[in-house]
JSON list of C-alpha atoms in Angstrom, two decimals:
[
{"chain": "V", "resi": 1, "resn": "ILE", "atom": "CA", "xyz": [26.90, -44.53, -19.04]},
{"chain": "V", "resi": 2, "resn": "ALA", "atom": "CA", "xyz": [29.83, -47.25, -19.43]},
{"chain": "V", "resi": 3, "resn": "ARG", "atom": "CA", "xyz": [31.15, -46.02, -16.74]},
{"chain": "V", "resi": 4, "resn": "LYS", "atom": "CA", "xyz": [28.50, -47.02, -14.44]},
{"chain": "V", "resi": 5, "resn": "VAL", "atom": "CA", "xyz": [28.90, -50.02, -16.32]},
{"chain": "V", "resi": 6, "resn": "ILE", "atom": "CA", "xyz": [32.29, -50.97, -15.93]},
{"chain": "V", "resi": 7, "resn": "ALA", "atom": "CA", "xyz": [31.87, -50.23, -11.94]},
{"chain": "V", "resi": 8, "resn": "TYR", "atom": "CA", "xyz": [28.61, -52.60, -11.75]},
{"chain": "V", "resi": 9, "resn": "PHE", "atom": "CA", "xyz": [30.29, -55.88, -12.95]},
{"chain": "V", "resi": 10, "resn": "ALA", "atom": "CA", "xyz": [33.97, -54.56, -10.64]},
{"chain": "V", "resi": 11, "resn": "ALA", "atom": "CA", "xyz": [31.44, -54.84, -7.73]},
{"chain": "V", "resi": 12, "resn": "GLN", "atom": "CA", "xyz": [30.55, -58.47, -8.57]},
{"chain": "V", "resi": 13, "resn": "ASN", "atom": "CA", "xyz": [34.37, -59.32, -8.62]},
{"chain": "V", "resi": 14, "resn": "LYS", "atom": "CA", "xyz": [34.59, -57.90, -4.74]},
{"chain": "V", "resi": 15, "resn": "PRO", "atom": "CA", "xyz": [32.75, -59.61, -1.35]},
{"chain": "V", "resi": 16, "resn": "GLN", "atom": "CA", "xyz": [30.94, -56.56, 0.19]},
{"chain": "V", "resi": 17, "resn": "ALA", "atom": "CA", "xyz": [28.04, -56.78, 2.54]},
{"chain": "V", "resi": 18, "resn": "ASN", "atom": "CA", "xyz": [25.62, -55.03, 0.05]},
{"chain": "V", "resi": 19, "resn": "ALA", "atom": "CA", "xyz": [26.65, -56.64, -2.91]},
{"chain": "V", "resi": 20, "resn": "ILE", "atom": "CA", "xyz": [24.70, -57.08, -6.17]},
{"chain": "V", "resi": 21, "resn": "PRO", "atom": "CA", "xyz": [23.40, -60.87, -5.75]},
{"chain": "V", "resi": 22, "resn": "HIS", "atom": "CA", "xyz": [25.11, -62.57, -9.62]},
{"chain": "V", "resi": 23, "resn": "VAL", "atom": "CA", "xyz": [22.76, -61.53, -12.21]},
{"chain": "V", "resi": 24, "resn": "ALA", "atom": "CA", "xyz": [22.34, -64.40, -15.21]},
{"chain": "V", "resi": 25, "resn": "LEU", "atom": "CA", "xyz": [22.74, -62.22, -18.49]},
{"chain": "V", "resi": 26, "resn": "THR", "atom": "CA", "xyz": [20.56, -63.27, -21.21]},
{"chain": "V", "resi": 27, "resn": "GLU", "atom": "CA", "xyz": [22.12, -63.19, -24.88]},
{"chain": "V", "resi": 28, "resn": "ARG", "atom": "CA", "xyz": [20.92, -60.01, -25.80]},
{"chain": "V", "resi": 29, "resn": "GLU", "atom": "CA", "xyz": [21.53, -58.23, -22.65]},
{"chain": "V", "resi": 30, "resn": "SER", "atom": "CA", "xyz": [24.92, -59.03, -22.82]},
{"chain": "V", "resi": 31, "resn": "GLU", "atom": "CA", "xyz": [25.04, -57.73, -26.45]},
{"chain": "V", "resi": 32, "resn": "VAL", "atom": "CA", "xyz": [23.38, -54.42, -25.60]},
{"chain": "V", "resi": 33, "resn": "LEU", "atom": "CA", "xyz": [26.08, -53.91, -22.28]},
{"chain": "V", "resi": 34, "resn": "LEU", "atom": "CA", "xyz": [28.92, -54.54, -24.46]},
{"chain": "V", "resi": 35, "resn": "ARG", "atom": "CA", "xyz": [28.05, -51.87, -26.94]},
{"chain": "V", "resi": 36, "resn": "VAL", "atom": "CA", "xyz": [26.86, -49.32, -24.00]},
{"chain": "V", "resi": 37, "resn": "ALA", "atom": "CA", "xyz": [30.80, -49.90, -22.49]},
{"chain": "V", "resi": 38, "resn": "LYS", "atom": "CA", "xyz": [32.60, -50.11, -25.78]},
{"chain": "V", "resi": 39, "resn": "GLY", "atom": "CA", "xyz": [30.66, -46.44, -25.57]},
{"chain": "V", "resi": 40, "resn": "PHE", "atom": "CA", "xyz": [28.04, -46.63, -27.96]},
{"chain": "V", "resi": 41, "resn": "THR", "atom": "CA", "xyz": [25.24, -44.27, -27.87]},
{"chain": "V", "resi": 42, "resn": "LEU", "atom": "CA", "xyz": [21.88, -45.54, -27.72]},
{"chain": "V", "resi": 43, "resn": "PRO", "atom": "CA", "xyz": [20.49, -45.06, -31.17]},
{"chain": "V", "resi": 44, "resn": "GLU", "atom": "CA", "xyz": [23.81, -46.70, -32.28]},
{"chain": "V", "resi": 45, "resn": "ILE", "atom": "CA", "xyz": [23.07, -49.61, -30.40]},
{"chain": "V", "resi": 46, "resn": "GLY", "atom": "CA", "xyz": [19.24, -49.50, -31.31]},
{"chain": "V", "resi": 47, "resn": "VAL", "atom": "CA", "xyz": [20.19, -49.51, -34.74]},
{"chain": "V", "resi": 48, "resn": "GLN", "atom": "CA", "xyz": [22.85, -52.04, -34.44]},
{"chain": "V", "resi": 49, "resn": "LEU", "atom": "CA", "xyz": [20.62, -54.60, -32.57]},
{"chain": "V", "resi": 50, "resn": "GLY", "atom": "CA", "xyz": [17.55, -53.28, -34.21]},
{"chain": "V", "resi": 51, "resn": "LEU", "atom": "CA", "xyz": [15.93, -52.25, -30.52]},
{"chain": "V", "resi": 52, "resn": "SER", "atom": "CA", "xyz": [13.89, -49.20, -29.83]},
{"chain": "V", "resi": 53, "resn": "ARG", "atom": "CA", "xyz": [15.31, -46.48, -27.46]},
{"chain": "V", "resi": 54, "resn": "GLN", "atom": "CA", "xyz": [12.47, -47.96, -24.74]},
{"chain": "V", "resi": 55, "resn": "ALA", "atom": "CA", "xyz": [13.43, -50.90, -25.21]},
{"chain": "V", "resi": 56, "resn": "LEU", "atom": "CA", "xyz": [17.50, -50.59, -24.45]},
{"chain": "V", "resi": 57, "resn": "TYR", "atom": "CA", "xyz": [15.84, -48.40, -21.18]},
{"chain": "V", "resi": 58, "resn": "ARG", "atom": "CA", "xyz": [14.18, -51.13, -20.21]},
{"chain": "V", "resi": 59, "resn": "ARG", "atom": "CA", "xyz": [17.02, -53.14, -20.36]},
{"chain": "V", "resi": 60, "resn": "LEU", "atom": "CA", "xyz": [19.38, -50.49, -18.85]},
{"chain": "V", "resi": 61, "resn": "GLU", "atom": "CA", "xyz": [16.72, -49.81, -15.96]},
{"chain": "V", "resi": 62, "resn": "ARG", "atom": "CA", "xyz": [17.02, -53.52, -15.21]},
{"chain": "V", "resi": 63, "resn": "TYR", "atom": "CA", "xyz": [20.82, -53.06, -13.92]},
{"chain": "V", "resi": 64, "resn": "GLY", "atom": "CA", "xyz": [20.03, -49.68, -12.87]},
{"chain": "V", "resi": 65, "resn": "ILE", "atom": "CA", "xyz": [22.04, -47.92, -15.48]},
{"chain": "V", "resi": 66, "resn": "ALA", "atom": "CA", "xyz": [19.48, -46.06, -17.58]},
{"chain": "V", "resi": 67, "resn": "PRO", "atom": "CA", "xyz": [20.68, -42.87, -18.78]}
]
């Protein structure tokens, strides 16, 4: 998952014909993605942020990085 997160944001810095449009993240989405990038598991992130596993999957699916 972390590799997908890093690749997603790395692609933001490279101009491409099929570039992903700029996405404004909410504070909560930033918190989730930061923890994913740090290597936390979804259950760990859920406990830390008080989110269900399904809520985490939905947030990650929005950016095409759902496990």
